[in-house]
Amino acid sequence: MSDRRLILVLGDQLSHGLASLAGGDQGRDVVVMGEVMAEATYVPHHRKKLVFVFSAMRHFAEELRAAGWTVDYARLTARPRIQSFTELIERALKRHSADRIVVVEAGEHRVAAEIAGWRDALGVEVDVLEDDRFISTRDEFDAWADGRKALRMEYFYREMRRKTGLLMDGDAPMGERWNFDADNRKSAPAGLSFPPPVGFPADETTRDVIAMVEKAFPNGFGATQPFDFAVVAGDAEQALDDFIAHRLPLFGDYQDAMREGDAFMAHSLLSLYINAGLLDPLQACVKAEKAYRAGAAPLNAVEGFIRQIIGWREFVRGVYWREGPDYTSRNHLEADIPLPDFYWTGETDMSCVRAVVDQTREEAYAHHIQRLMVTGTFALIAGLDPSEVHEWYLAVYADAYEWVEAPNVIGMALFADGGVVASKPYAASGAYINRMSDYCGGCAYSPARKTEAEACPFNALYWDFLIRNEARLKSNPRISRAYQTWAKMGDEKKSAYLERAGDIRQRLRDGARL
Ligand code: FAD
Ligand code: DLZ
Ligand code: SF4
């Protein structure tokens, strides 16, 4: 046996500084990468997400070769077909005489468990290295979380500010506040336009991948084209610079706003690059901070952007690993309505849901408030089955990997973890969407109507949600005011709300149009 090692690089580990590559030997080791069926199908991924992942993997493999590495890369079309990472590694062990596998820890319990079985199943040594592309280690998160009654992002975020020194004046936060979220809730005035994100035309590699994905998944969800995501680190960097120069200044004010036909608004469209490893999260924050120091972007925008990355992104990762593999099957509120077809087809009279689903089908993208307060809030207050909702989110967004998606869906949007991620459920009536978007203007339903057939479904579902879950939620101080409002409501109105919600929920169970 040689002392050659196989360095397995997964599809969301496309970083040249990856720990396994940094410790590797180009003259001796072989990098193994593969488009494998299990990964392409564990959920019915959006086809644009598949194109992004495979094209970025192929480009990364080429960059590694150009840098001097030997790369054994298997395409989805390889025959015999490679079903899993295990088959990929078995094939590579046969092709290269190697006795050791090195891999950076996977971002998902499912894959981590598969890798953990290789030593016994394949009789090789396996070194699993820590993923050092995050700002906090898993141990640091656990040390912070241990002994706390509740985990709140805000306090963890302050630790991350201190650790990185971002937006700090010595020990104090710049601007004398840690968090400017309260300044970030404006709706977008009709005349305001947002500079669109820079696009990157598909090159030959991407065009090949598009053809392959269209052939392999002819009936899969989502458009493959137009495809203008970056697929290499250099272009992802350009996307970051473009965001900082043109949209970051507006990011804070309009972070929560939604607009028909405007998918990106002032958002960065960077999560898919950061999560795949093409862009370094800390680097993105450092550049944003520089823009603030240079007077090119206001503090509420820069703080908001940095908070999402060193706060939320790191926090949800810590929660994912800490809570364990059963997290995705939690159902604290015992919600059980199957996911309606309109989450895939967009065929609903609710303009807001239709707009977000249609946009998602085209772009494999929706911004945070669309995910949280439209498709998320609807699923929450209607009582949709969390595991089905989780699978949908994991499938349809180009940035979706379980470690980041699950805490956002199971925890933040659905409160199915009983309050690990969120301190209260994000339940809202149609008034919220009406305030933050222009969706209601063209809707068959009216946000001002309460219980009639033409009333916005969110209105009755909101109250019904609170009443259905009264025993679990009433003592939560953050929503007790809503229960006080309900208590003051007349009996006739209360019954009308509950009857209307019962009718809507039955329609969802029956698969009737809504
Ligand atoms: P911006 O609004 O420009 O934010 C800047 C960056 O902050 C993002 O690129 C991202 O890296 C980070 N970020 C912002 N919010 C979060 C958050 N809540 N958690 C983690 N990182 C965050 N994000 C994913 O990366 N993958 C997912 O699968 C995913 N699923 C989500 C599901 C639901 C129900 C919700 C409510 C949120 C989800 N998010 C997910 C978080 C967030 O919506 C996306 O990160 C964001 O919309 C990506 O678009 P952007 O790059 O334009 O973000
Ligand atoms: C998301 C994804 C897809 C669609 N396909 C592949 C693949 O074929 N090969 C691969 O190495 N990685 C892929 N990925 C990313 C993995 O699913 C991801 O690495 C794990 O879920 C761990 O986060
Ligand atoms: Fe959505 Fe209700 Fe507004 Fe229609 S009226 S767009 S369903 S919030």
PDB file of C-alpha atoms in Angstrom, residues 161-265:
ATOM      1  CA  ARG A 161     -19.026  40.883  16.980  1.00  0.00           C
ATOM      2  CA  ARG A 162     -16.533  40.790  19.827  1.00  0.00           C
ATOM      3  CA  LYS A 163     -14.705  37.824  18.329  1.00  0.00           C
ATOM      4  CA  THR A 164     -14.360  39.358  14.859  1.00  0.00           C
ATOM      5  CA  GLY A 165     -14.052  42.989  15.937  1.00  0.00           C
ATOM      6  CA  LEU A 166     -16.543  43.898  13.193  1.00  0.00           C
ATOM      7  CA  LEU A 167     -18.267  47.255  13.769  1.00  0.00           C
ATOM      8  CA  MET A 168     -16.664  47.588  17.180  1.00  0.00           C
ATOM      9  CA  ASP A 169     -15.263  50.671  18.904  1.00  0.00           C
ATOM     10  CA  GLY A 170     -13.059  48.915  21.407  1.00  0.00           C
ATOM     11  CA  ASP A 171     -15.506  46.926  23.552  1.00  0.00           C
ATOM     12  CA  ALA A 172     -18.556  48.900  22.433  1.00  0.00           C
ATOM     13  CA  PRO A 173     -20.664  48.526  19.297  1.00  0.00           C
ATOM     14  CA  MET A 174     -20.288  51.301  16.738  1.00  0.00           C
ATOM     15  CA  GLY A 175     -23.212  53.703  16.803  1.00  0.00           C
ATOM     16  CA  GLU A 176     -23.806  52.721  20.454  1.00  0.00           C
ATOM     17  CA  ARG A 177     -26.281  50.008  19.508  1.00  0.00           C
ATOM     18  CA  TRP A 178     -25.720  46.365  18.670  1.00  0.00           C
ATOM     19  CA  ASN A 179     -28.740  46.019  16.443  1.00  0.00           C
ATOM     20  CA  PHE A 180     -30.475  48.407  14.062  1.00  0.00           C
ATOM     21  CA  ASP A 181     -33.263  46.036  13.073  1.00  0.00           C
ATOM     22  CA  ALA A 182     -35.942  48.471  14.167  1.00  0.00           C
ATOM     23  CA  ASP A 183     -34.697  50.866  11.431  1.00  0.00           C
ATOM     24  CA  ASN A 184     -34.914  48.181   8.749  1.00  0.00           C
ATOM     25  CA  ARG A 185     -38.641  47.787   8.250  1.00  0.00           C
ATOM     26  CA  LYS A 186     -39.659  50.245   5.571  1.00  0.00           C
ATOM     27  CA  SER A 187     -41.902  49.298   2.689  1.00  0.00           C
ATOM     28  CA  ALA A 188     -40.595  50.251  -0.755  1.00  0.00           C
ATOM     29  CA  PRO A 189     -42.077  53.446  -2.249  1.00  0.00           C
ATOM     30  CA  ALA A 190     -43.527  52.933  -5.756  1.00  0.00           C
ATOM     31  CA  GLY A 191     -40.975  55.186  -7.504  1.00  0.00           C
ATOM     32  CA  LEU A 192     -37.906  53.559  -5.995  1.00  0.00           C
ATOM     33  CA  SER A 193     -35.972  51.135  -8.182  1.00  0.00           C
ATOM     34  CA  PHE A 194     -33.193  48.834  -7.059  1.00  0.00           C
ATOM     35  CA  PRO A 195     -30.106  48.213  -9.234  1.00  0.00           C
ATOM     36  CA  PRO A 196     -30.348  44.547 -10.319  1.00  0.00           C
ATOM     37  CA  PRO A 197     -27.621  42.088  -9.325  1.00  0.00           C
ATOM     38  CA  VAL A 198     -24.811  41.556 -11.831  1.00  0.00           C
ATOM     39  CA  GLY A 199     -25.383  38.410 -13.935  1.00  0.00           C
ATOM     40  CA  PHE A 200     -22.869  35.999 -15.413  1.00  0.00           C
ATOM     41  CA  PRO A 201     -23.653  34.464 -18.815  1.00  0.00           C
ATOM     42  CA  ALA A 202     -23.474  30.664 -18.957  1.00  0.00           C
ATOM     43  CA  ASP A 203     -20.187  29.394 -20.413  1.00  0.00           C
ATOM     44  CA  GLU A 204     -19.718  26.105 -22.246  1.00  0.00           C
ATOM     45  CA  THR A 205     -19.378  24.055 -19.058  1.00  0.00           C
ATOM     46  CA  THR A 206     -22.590  25.512 -17.669  1.00  0.00           C
ATOM     47  CA  ARG A 207     -24.389  24.978 -20.976  1.00  0.00           C
ATOM     48  CA  ASP A 208     -23.334  21.301 -20.930  1.00  0.00           C
ATOM     49  CA  VAL A 209     -24.631  20.970 -17.392  1.00  0.00           C
ATOM     50  CA  ILE A 210     -27.926  22.622 -18.320  1.00  0.00           C
ATOM     51  CA  ALA A 211     -28.400  20.102 -21.147  1.00  0.00           C
ATOM     52  CA  MET A 212     -27.523  17.228 -18.810  1.00  0.00           C
ATOM     53  CA  VAL A 213     -29.892  18.363 -16.056  1.00  0.00           C
ATOM     54  CA  GLU A 214     -32.733  18.941 -18.527  1.00  0.00           C
ATOM     55  CA  LYS A 215     -32.236  15.434 -19.889  1.00  0.00           C
ATOM     56  CA  ALA A 216     -31.866  13.727 -16.512  1.00  0.00           C
ATOM     57  CA  PHE A 217     -34.753  15.585 -14.859  1.00  0.00           C
ATOM     58  CA  PRO A 218     -37.190  16.426 -17.677  1.00  0.00           C
ATOM     59  CA  ASN A 219     -40.109  16.900 -15.274  1.00  0.00           C
ATOM     60  CA  GLY A 220     -38.152  18.382 -12.389  1.00  0.00           C
ATOM     61  CA  PHE A 221     -39.242  21.544 -10.590  1.00  0.00           C
ATOM     62  CA  GLY A 222     -37.968  24.887 -11.774  1.00  0.00           C
ATOM     63  CA  ALA A 223     -36.542  26.687 -14.773  1.00  0.00           C
ATOM     64  CA  THR A 224     -32.939  25.996 -15.781  1.00  0.00           C
ATOM     65  CA  GLN A 225     -32.723  29.190 -17.843  1.00  0.00           C
ATOM     66  CA  PRO A 226     -31.991  32.012 -17.959  1.00  0.00           C
ATOM     67  CA  PHE A 227     -29.017  30.998 -15.839  1.00  0.00           C
ATOM     68  CA  ASP A 228     -26.855  33.859 -14.655  1.00  0.00           C
ATOM     69  CA  PHE A 229     -25.477  32.782 -11.294  1.00  0.00           C
ATOM     70  CA  ALA A 230     -21.734  32.943 -10.774  1.00  0.00           C
ATOM     71  CA  VAL A 231     -20.141  29.482 -10.740  1.00  0.00           C
ATOM     72  CA  VAL A 232     -16.554  30.407  -9.847  1.00  0.00           C
ATOM     73  CA  ALA A 233     -15.093  32.247  -6.872  1.00  0.00           C
ATOM     74  CA  GLY A 234     -13.833  35.167  -8.967  1.00  0.00           C
ATOM     75  CA  ASP A 235     -17.323  35.940 -10.252  1.00  0.00           C
ATOM     76  CA  ALA A 236     -18.871  35.446  -6.814  1.00  0.00           C
ATOM     77  CA  GLU A 237     -16.411  38.053  -5.551  1.00  0.00           C
ATOM     78  CA  GLN A 238     -17.564  40.381  -8.329  1.00  0.00           C
ATOM     79  CA  ALA A 239     -21.182  39.779  -7.261  1.00  0.00           C
ATOM     80  CA  LEU A 240     -20.190  40.802  -3.727  1.00  0.00           C
ATOM     81  CA  ASP A 241     -18.466  43.971  -4.916  1.00  0.00           C
ATOM     82  CA  ASP A 242     -21.455  44.834  -7.076  1.00  0.00           C
ATOM     83  CA  PHE A 243     -23.820  44.380  -4.116  1.00  0.00           C
ATOM     84  CA  ILE A 244     -21.670  46.518  -1.852  1.00  0.00           C
ATOM     85  CA  ALA A 245     -21.385  49.297  -4.427  1.00  0.00           C
ATOM     86  CA  HIS A 246     -25.026  49.377  -5.554  1.00  0.00           C
ATOM     87  CA  ARG A 247     -27.483  47.722  -3.180  1.00  0.00           C
ATOM     88  CA  LEU A 248     -25.899  47.611   0.273  1.00  0.00           C
ATOM     89  CA  PRO A 249     -26.712  51.306   0.899  1.00  0.00           C
ATOM     90  CA  LEU A 250     -30.426  50.456   0.502  1.00  0.00           C
ATOM     91  CA  PHE A 251     -30.268  47.033   2.159  1.00  0.00           C
ATOM     92  CA  GLY A 252     -31.082  48.185   5.669  1.00  0.00           C
ATOM     93  CA  ASP A 253     -34.125  50.320   4.983  1.00  0.00           C
ATOM     94  CA  TYR A 254     -35.820  47.876   2.619  1.00  0.00           C
ATOM     95  CA  GLN A 255     -34.708  44.531   4.018  1.00  0.00           C
ATOM     96  CA  ASP A 256     -38.282  43.524   4.894  1.00  0.00           C
ATOM     97  CA  ALA A 257     -40.052  44.960   1.832  1.00  0.00           C
ATOM     98  CA  MET A 258     -41.573  42.828  -0.925  1.00  0.00           C
ATOM     99  CA  ARG A 259     -42.626  43.786  -4.410  1.00  0.00           C
ATOM    100  CA  GLU A 260     -44.352  41.909  -7.232  1.00  0.00           C
ATOM    101  CA  GLY A 261     -41.921  41.215 -10.084  1.00  0.00           C
ATOM    102  CA  ASP A 262     -38.865  42.353  -8.102  1.00  0.00           C
ATOM    103  CA  ALA A 263     -37.153  39.240  -6.785  1.00  0.00           C
ATOM    104  CA  PHE A 264     -33.965  40.724  -5.387  1.00  0.00           C
ATOM    105  CA  MET A 265     -34.706  44.335  -4.366  1.00  0.00           C
TER     106      MET A 265
END
